[in-house]
Short mmCIF file of C-alpha atoms in Angstrom, two decimals:
data_model
loop_
_atom_site.label_atom_id
_atom_site.label_comp_id
_atom_site.label_asym_id
_atom_site.label_seq_id
_atom_site.Cartn_x
_atom_site.Cartn_y
_atom_site.Cartn_z
CA MET A 1 0.00 0.00 0.00
CA ALA A 2 2.83 2.36 0.85
CA LEU A 3 4.39 1.71 -2.54
CA ILE A 4 1.03 2.35 -4.27
CA SER A 5 0.56 5.60 -2.34
CA LEU A 6 4.05 6.75 -3.26
CA SER A 7 3.39 5.88 -6.89
CA LEU A 8 0.10 7.81 -6.94
CA LEU A 9 1.79 10.79 -5.27
CA ALA A 10 4.53 10.76 -7.88
CA VAL A 11 2.03 10.55 -10.72
CA GLY A 12 -0.04 13.40 -9.18
CA SER A 13 3.02 15.60 -8.78
CA ALA A 14 4.10 14.88 -12.33
CA SER A 15 0.59 15.65 -13.59
CA ALA A 16 0.46 18.96 -11.68
CA ALA A 17 3.90 19.91 -12.95
CA ALA A 18 2.84 19.11 -16.51
CA THR A 19 -0.28 21.24 -16.11
CA GLU A 20 1.70 24.17 -14.71
CA GLU A 21 4.21 23.83 -17.55
CA ALA A 22 1.40 23.81 -20.13
CA VAL A 23 -0.16 26.94 -18.58
CA ALA A 24 3.21 28.66 -18.59
CA ASP A 25 3.79 27.69 -22.22
CA GLU A 26 0.34 29.01 -23.18
CA ALA A 27 0.96 32.29 -21.37
CA ALA A 28 4.33 32.64 -23.09
CA ALA A 29 2.71 31.97 -26.44
CA ASP A 30 0.07 34.64 -25.73
CA VAL A 31 2.73 37.21 -24.91
CA ALA A 32 4.70 36.28 -28.03
CA ALA A 33 1.57 36.66 -30.14
CA MET A 34 0.92 40.08 -28.63
CA LYS A 35 4.40 41.22 -29.50
CA GLN A 36 4.68 39.63 -32.92
CA THR A 37 1.89 40.97 -35.09
CA ALA A 38 1.89 41.07 -38.86
CA ARG A 39 4.46 43.26 -40.55
CA PRO A 40 3.57 46.95 -40.44
CA PRO A 41 1.76 48.43 -43.45
CA ALA A 42 3.85 50.01 -46.20
CA GLY A 43 5.41 53.27 -45.08
CA PHE A 44 5.32 52.37 -41.39
CA VAL A 45 7.86 51.01 -38.93
CA ASP A 46 7.23 49.29 -35.62
CA ARG A 47 8.53 50.78 -32.38
CA PRO A 48 8.38 49.24 -28.87
CA ILE A 49 6.23 52.03 -27.43
CA VAL A 50 2.59 52.50 -26.48
CA ALA A 51 0.59 55.73 -26.61
CA LEU A 52 -2.40 56.20 -24.35
CA ASP A 53 -3.09 59.70 -25.66
CA TRP A 54 -4.77 60.06 -29.08
CA THR A 55 -2.88 63.25 -29.95
CA LEU A 56 0.42 61.47 -29.54
CA ALA A 57 -0.95 58.40 -31.34
CA GLU A 58 -2.00 60.42 -34.39
CA THR A 59 1.39 62.15 -34.49
CA LEU A 60 3.17 58.80 -34.41
CA THR A 61 0.93 57.71 -37.28
CA GLY A 62 1.76 60.96 -39.08
CA ILE A 63 5.47 60.16 -39.02
CA GLY A 64 4.96 56.55 -40.05
CA VAL A 65 5.29 54.78 -36.69
CA ARG A 66 3.08 51.89 -35.58
CA ALA A 67 3.02 51.81 -31.80
CA MET A 68 2.51 48.50 -30.00
CA GLY A 69 -0.78 49.76 -28.62
CA VAL A 70 -3.07 52.78 -28.22
CA GLY A 71 -5.86 53.58 -25.80
CA GLN A 72 -9.44 53.11 -27.05
CA VAL A 73 -8.65 52.21 -30.65
CA ALA A 74 -12.30 51.84 -31.72
CA THR A 75 -13.32 55.17 -30.20
CA TYR A 76 -10.32 56.81 -31.85
CA ALA A 77 -11.88 55.87 -35.18
CA SER A 78 -15.07 57.77 -34.23
CA TRP A 79 -13.53 60.94 -32.83
CA VAL A 80 -10.22 61.26 -34.66
CA ALA A 81 -11.04 59.30 -37.82
CA GLN A 82 -7.98 60.39 -39.82
CA PRO A 83 -5.19 59.57 -39.86
CA ALA A 84 -6.36 56.01 -39.26
CA LEU A 85 -4.17 53.98 -36.93
CA PRO A 86 -2.01 51.41 -38.74
CA GLN A 87 -3.53 47.96 -39.02
CA GLY A 88 -2.41 45.74 -36.15
CA THR A 89 -2.35 48.48 -33.49
CA ARG A 90 -3.53 46.88 -30.26
CA ASP A 91 -6.29 48.32 -28.09
CA LEU A 92 -5.04 48.98 -24.55
CA GLY A 93 -8.44 49.71 -23.04
CA LEU A 94 -9.56 53.07 -21.68
CA ARG A 95 -7.08 55.91 -21.99
CA THR A 96 -7.67 56.82 -18.35
CA GLN A 97 -7.78 53.18 -17.16
CA PRO A 98 -5.56 51.09 -19.42
CA ASN A 99 -5.26 47.33 -19.09
CA LEU A 100 -2.14 47.11 -16.93
CA GLU A 101 -1.75 43.34 -17.38
CA GLN A 102 -1.74 43.70 -21.14
CA LEU A 103 0.70 46.60 -20.90
CA ALA A 104 3.03 44.54 -18.72
CA ALA A 105 2.82 41.61 -21.14
CA LEU A 106 3.75 43.84 -24.07
CA ALA A 107 6.80 45.05 -22.11
CA PRO A 108 7.18 48.33 -24.06
CA ALA A 109 10.37 50.35 -23.90
CA ASP A 110 8.37 53.54 -23.31
CA ILE A 111 4.81 54.58 -22.42
CA LEU A 112 3.69 57.90 -23.87
CA ILE A 113 1.10 60.02 -22.06
CA SER A 114 -0.05 63.62 -21.94
CA PRO A 115 -0.01 65.68 -18.72
CA MET A 116 -3.76 65.07 -18.45
CA LEU A 117 -2.96 61.42 -17.64
CA SER A 118 -0.18 62.22 -15.16
CA SER A 119 -2.08 60.53 -12.31
CA LEU A 120 -1.37 57.20 -14.05
CA ALA A 121 2.39 57.73 -14.09
CA PRO A 122 3.22 55.97 -10.76
CA ARG A 123 1.47 52.74 -11.83
CA LEU A 124 2.70 52.90 -15.41
CA SER A 125 6.30 53.54 -14.40
CA ALA A 126 6.33 50.14 -12.66
CA ILE A 127 5.93 48.64 -16.13
CA ALA A 128 8.15 50.86 -18.29
CA PRO A 129 9.60 54.37 -18.41
CA VAL A 130 6.88 57.01 -18.89
CA THR A 131 7.29 60.02 -21.17
CA SER A 132 4.81 62.87 -20.83
CA ILE A 133 4.56 65.21 -23.82
CA ALA A 134 2.56 68.42 -23.47
CA ILE A 135 0.57 69.70 -26.44
CA TYR A 136 -1.85 72.31 -25.09
CA THR A 137 -0.41 74.64 -22.48
CA PRO A 138 -1.67 78.06 -21.35
CA ASP A 139 0.05 81.17 -22.74
CA ALA A 140 1.90 79.18 -25.41
CA ASP A 141 1.82 79.42 -29.19
CA THR A 142 -0.25 76.35 -30.05
CA TRP A 143 1.27 75.85 -33.49
CA GLN A 144 4.82 75.99 -32.16
CA THR A 145 3.89 73.55 -29.41
CA LEU A 146 2.59 71.12 -32.03
CA VAL A 147 5.82 71.50 -34.00
CA LYS A 148 7.90 70.92 -30.87
CA ALA A 149 5.94 67.78 -29.94
CA THR A 150 6.33 66.42 -33.47
CA ARG A 151 10.10 66.86 -33.29
CA GLN A 152 10.21 65.27 -29.84
CA LEU A 153 8.35 62.19 -31.07
CA GLY A 154 10.53 62.06 -34.18
CA LYS A 155 13.66 61.97 -32.02
CA LEU A 156 12.17 59.41 -29.62
CA THR A 157 11.31 57.01 -32.46
CA GLN A 158 14.33 57.65 -34.70
CA ARG A 159 12.02 59.19 -37.30
CA GLU A 160 13.43 62.71 -37.31
CA PRO A 161 13.42 63.12 -41.13
CA GLN A 162 9.77 62.06 -41.25
CA ALA A 163 8.90 64.47 -38.44
CA GLU A 164 10.54 67.34 -40.30
CA GLN A 165 8.70 66.33 -43.46
CA LEU A 166 5.35 66.40 -41.63
CA ILE A 167 6.16 69.88 -40.30
CA ARG A 168 7.16 71.17 -43.74
CA LEU A 169 4.12 69.70 -45.48
CA SER A 170 1.74 71.02 -42.84
CA THR A 171 3.20 74.52 -43.00
CA ALA A 172 3.15 74.52 -46.81
CA ARG A 173 -0.43 73.26 -46.95
CA LEU A 174 -1.77 76.06 -44.76
CA ALA A 175 0.28 78.65 -46.62
CA GLY A 176 -1.17 77.33 -49.87
CA TYR A 177 -4.73 77.63 -48.61
CA ASN A 178 -3.98 81.15 -47.35
CA ALA A 179 -2.71 82.19 -50.79
CA ALA A 180 -5.70 80.61 -52.53
CA LEU A 181 -8.16 82.39 -50.25
CA ARG A 182 -6.45 85.74 -50.82
CA GLN A 183 -6.49 85.16 -54.57
CA GLN A 184 -10.17 84.26 -54.42
CA ALA A 185 -11.00 87.32 -52.28
CA ALA A 186 -9.22 89.61 -54.75
CA ARG A 187 -11.14 88.08 -57.64
CA LYS A 188 -14.54 88.22 -55.95
CA GLY A 189 -14.01 91.30 -53.82
CA GLN A 190 -15.12 89.40 -50.72
CA SER A 191 -13.16 87.66 -47.98
CA PRO A 192 -14.41 84.57 -46.10
CA LEU A 193 -16.76 85.31 -43.22
CA PRO A 194 -15.36 84.95 -39.67
CA LEU A 195 -16.00 81.45 -38.34
CA LEU A 196 -17.80 80.15 -35.27
CA MET A 197 -16.23 76.73 -34.75
CA VAL A 198 -18.21 74.45 -32.46
CA GLN A 199 -18.82 70.89 -31.30
CA PHE A 200 -22.19 70.03 -29.78
CA MET A 201 -22.31 68.74 -26.21
CA ASP A 202 -26.11 68.41 -26.28
CA ASP A 203 -28.93 70.12 -28.18
CA ARG A 204 -28.47 73.40 -26.28
CA HIS A 205 -24.74 73.60 -25.47
CA VAL A 206 -21.58 73.63 -27.55
CA ARG A 207 -17.85 73.82 -27.16
CA ILE A 208 -16.78 76.91 -29.06
CA PHE A 209 -13.13 77.14 -30.06
CA GLY A 210 -10.90 80.18 -29.83
CA ASP A 211 -7.49 81.15 -28.49
CA ASN A 212 -5.14 78.24 -27.75
CA SER A 213 -7.16 75.77 -29.83
CA LEU A 214 -6.05 73.67 -32.77
CA PHE A 215 -8.82 75.12 -34.92
CA GLN A 216 -7.74 78.68 -34.13
CA ALA A 217 -4.13 77.87 -35.01
CA VAL A 218 -5.30 76.51 -38.38
CA ILE A 219 -7.57 79.38 -39.43
CA GLU A 220 -4.98 81.96 -38.38
CA ARG A 221 -2.57 80.43 -40.88
CA MET A 222 -5.30 80.30 -43.51
CA GLY A 223 -5.99 84.01 -43.01
CA ILE A 224 -9.52 83.55 -41.63
CA ASP A 225 -10.89 85.43 -38.61
CA ASN A 226 -12.55 83.81 -35.61
CA ALA A 227 -15.95 85.27 -34.72
CA TRP A 228 -15.53 84.08 -31.12
CA GLN A 229 -13.40 86.52 -29.14
CA GLY A 230 -14.45 85.32 -25.69
CA ASP A 231 -12.36 83.55 -23.08
CA THR A 232 -11.26 79.95 -23.53
CA ASN A 233 -9.67 77.33 -21.27
CA ALA A 234 -6.25 75.70 -21.58
CA TRP A 235 -7.62 73.46 -24.34
CA GLY A 236 -8.81 76.43 -26.36
CA PHE A 237 -12.58 76.18 -25.93
CA ALA A 238 -15.43 77.55 -23.86
CA THR A 239 -18.71 75.76 -23.15
CA VAL A 240 -21.62 78.06 -23.97
CA SER A 241 -25.35 77.84 -24.64
CA LEU A 242 -26.80 78.43 -28.08
CA GLU A 243 -28.47 81.60 -26.76
CA LYS A 244 -25.03 83.16 -26.41
CA LEU A 245 -24.25 82.62 -30.09
CA VAL A 246 -27.43 84.01 -31.64
CA THR A 247 -26.16 87.60 -31.69
CA LEU A 248 -22.68 86.79 -33.04
CA LYS A 249 -21.86 87.43 -36.68
CA GLY A 250 -20.00 84.67 -38.47
CA ARG A 251 -20.34 81.37 -40.28
CA MET A 252 -21.00 78.31 -38.14
CA VAL A 253 -18.63 75.39 -38.53
CA VAL A 254 -19.97 72.31 -36.75
CA VAL A 255 -17.44 69.53 -36.20
CA GLU A 256 -19.02 66.12 -35.77
CA PRO A 257 -19.81 63.71 -34.23
CA LEU A 258 -23.14 65.13 -33.04
CA PRO A 259 -24.99 63.68 -30.05
CA PRO A 260 -27.36 60.82 -30.99
CA GLY A 261 -30.23 62.17 -33.08
CA GLY A 262 -28.40 65.48 -33.42
CA HIS A 263 -29.38 66.40 -36.97
CA GLN A 264 -33.07 65.69 -36.33
CA ALA A 265 -32.97 67.63 -33.06
CA LEU A 266 -31.46 70.68 -34.76
CA ALA A 267 -34.18 70.69 -37.40
CA HIS A 268 -36.73 71.29 -34.61
CA ASN A 269 -34.55 73.50 -32.41
CA GLY A 270 -35.76 77.11 -32.39
CA LEU A 271 -32.43 78.40 -31.10
CA TRP A 272 -30.55 76.68 -33.93
CA GLN A 273 -32.96 78.13 -36.47
CA ALA A 274 -31.99 81.58 -35.17
CA MET A 275 -28.26 80.95 -35.63
CA PRO A 276 -26.18 83.04 -38.08
CA GLY A 277 -26.52 81.61 -41.57
CA VAL A 278 -29.45 79.39 -40.63
CA ARG A 279 -31.97 82.21 -40.29
CA GLU A 280 -30.81 83.88 -43.52
CA ASN A 281 -31.02 80.60 -45.46
CA SER A 282 -28.03 81.80 -47.50
CA GLN A 283 -25.68 79.39 -49.24
CA ALA A 284 -22.75 81.76 -48.68
CA SER A 285 -23.26 81.80 -44.91
CA ALA A 286 -24.95 78.46 -44.28
CA PRO A 287 -23.41 76.37 -41.47
CA LEU A 288 -20.73 73.91 -42.51
CA PHE A 289 -20.92 70.40 -41.05
CA LEU A 290 -17.53 68.71 -41.05
CA PRO A 291 -16.83 65.03 -40.36
CA PRO A 292 -14.94 64.20 -37.15
CA VAL A 293 -11.66 66.00 -36.52
CA TRP A 294 -9.80 65.56 -33.23
CA SER A 295 -10.18 69.05 -31.78
CA PHE A 296 -7.31 68.41 -29.34
CA GLY A 297 -5.08 66.96 -32.03
CA ALA A 298 -1.69 67.73 -33.50
CA LEU A 299 -0.39 68.38 -37.02
CA PRO A 300 -2.27 65.48 -38.68
CA SER A 301 -5.59 66.80 -37.33
CA ALA A 302 -4.58 70.34 -38.29
CA ASN A 303 -4.07 69.12 -41.86
CA ARG A 304 -7.43 67.34 -41.85
CA PHE A 305 -9.32 70.36 -40.51
CA ALA A 306 -7.64 72.70 -43.01
CA GLU A 307 -8.39 70.37 -45.93
CA LEU A 308 -12.06 70.00 -44.95
CA LEU A 309 -12.47 73.77 -44.56
CA ALA A 310 -10.71 74.46 -47.84
CA SER A 311 -12.99 72.05 -49.68
CA HIS A 312 -15.94 74.27 -48.69
CA LEU A 313 -14.35 77.72 -48.84
CA ILE A 314 -12.06 77.60 -51.88
CA ASP A 315 -13.57 77.35 -55.34
CA ASP A 316 -12.12 75.42 -58.27
CA GLU A 317 -10.63 78.54 -59.86
CA ALA A 318 -8.22 79.19 -57.00
CA THR A 319 -4.60 78.06 -57.27
CA LEU A 320 -3.42 76.09 -54.25
CA GLU A 321 0.18 77.25 -54.00
CA GLY A 322 2.27 74.83 -51.99
CA GLU A 323 -0.65 72.41 -51.53
CA THR A 324 0.37 68.79 -51.12
CA THR A 325 -1.54 65.54 -51.09
CA ASP A 326 0.51 63.63 -48.53
CA GLY A 327 0.47 65.21 -45.11
CA ASN A 328 0.59 62.02 -43.08
CA HIS A 329 4.12 60.66 -43.39
#
C-alpha cells in the first residue's frame, strides 16, 4: 500500500507539474503573439512604445510609426477618424484606465502620455519608463507647441526626417490655402466670413473654439478670422449655450460627431434656427458640417481640418500654391 501511495503521489506531482508547464507555455505563447503581429503596413515602422493619448498616437501615425498599442482604438476611429491607426495596433483599453496586465505583457520600452494622464504615471512607471509630452499649455503658441511635440516624437522614435517632413508639409499646406483664399478674395471682392467653430455637447450647449485651440491655429494660418473673441480654457474652448451665439456674426462650422439624433434635433430647435446663416437661409453663410476632426489633435488633425475647410471655402478657380496631397508621413 505504501508503494502504491508513493506511486500515486509521484504521478499526481508529475501531472500537476505538466499542467503548470502547459499553462506557462500558453501564457508565453500569448505574450509572443501580442508582440509579434503582422508586418507593419507600407510606409510604417514598428517601435516598442505605447501611446495612451490620441494626440500622440495620431502624431506617431503621421510620421509613419506603428506603436505596439493605443488607448481606445475603436473610439479613436469615431472621434479622430484620420489619420487612421495602422492595421495591427492593439487596443489597450480606456485611456484613463488602461489594461495594466496587457501593458506589462507587451513590455514596451516607453509609455507615452499627456499631462492630463499624469495621475497614471506611478502605476505605469512600474511597467516601463513614462514620457509625458505636453501639447496644449496656457500662454503658449499652439502651433509651435505642435511643431515641438512632433520633433520630440521624431527623435524618440528615430524618425526625425519624417517628423521634419510632416512639419514642412503642414506649413506649406496652410500657406497654400492662405494664398488661394487671398487670390479668391481679390477676384470676388469678398473675404471669407469669420468662423464660429463648435462641437455640440447636447442640443443646447456647444464647445466653441478660440485662443489656444487647434482650430484657431489653423484658421490663423489660412488668413480667416474667428468670430468668437471670448475667453477659452487651456484646451482652447469655452462651453456656452446656443443663446449666447445668436447675436454673433460669423459662419458656423460644426465639427461632428453630433450627439445621438443630433441632426433631427437641430431641425426642430428654435435656437438653432436663429443661428447666423441658418436664419438667412443663405448658401454663402450656411453652417458647414464637417466630419470628425480631433479638436485636441496635433499636425495630422490640423491638416485634416484645413483640408475640410478648404474644400468648402475655396472654389475650383483658385490656385493652391504649396498644396500637397501627402500630409501624413
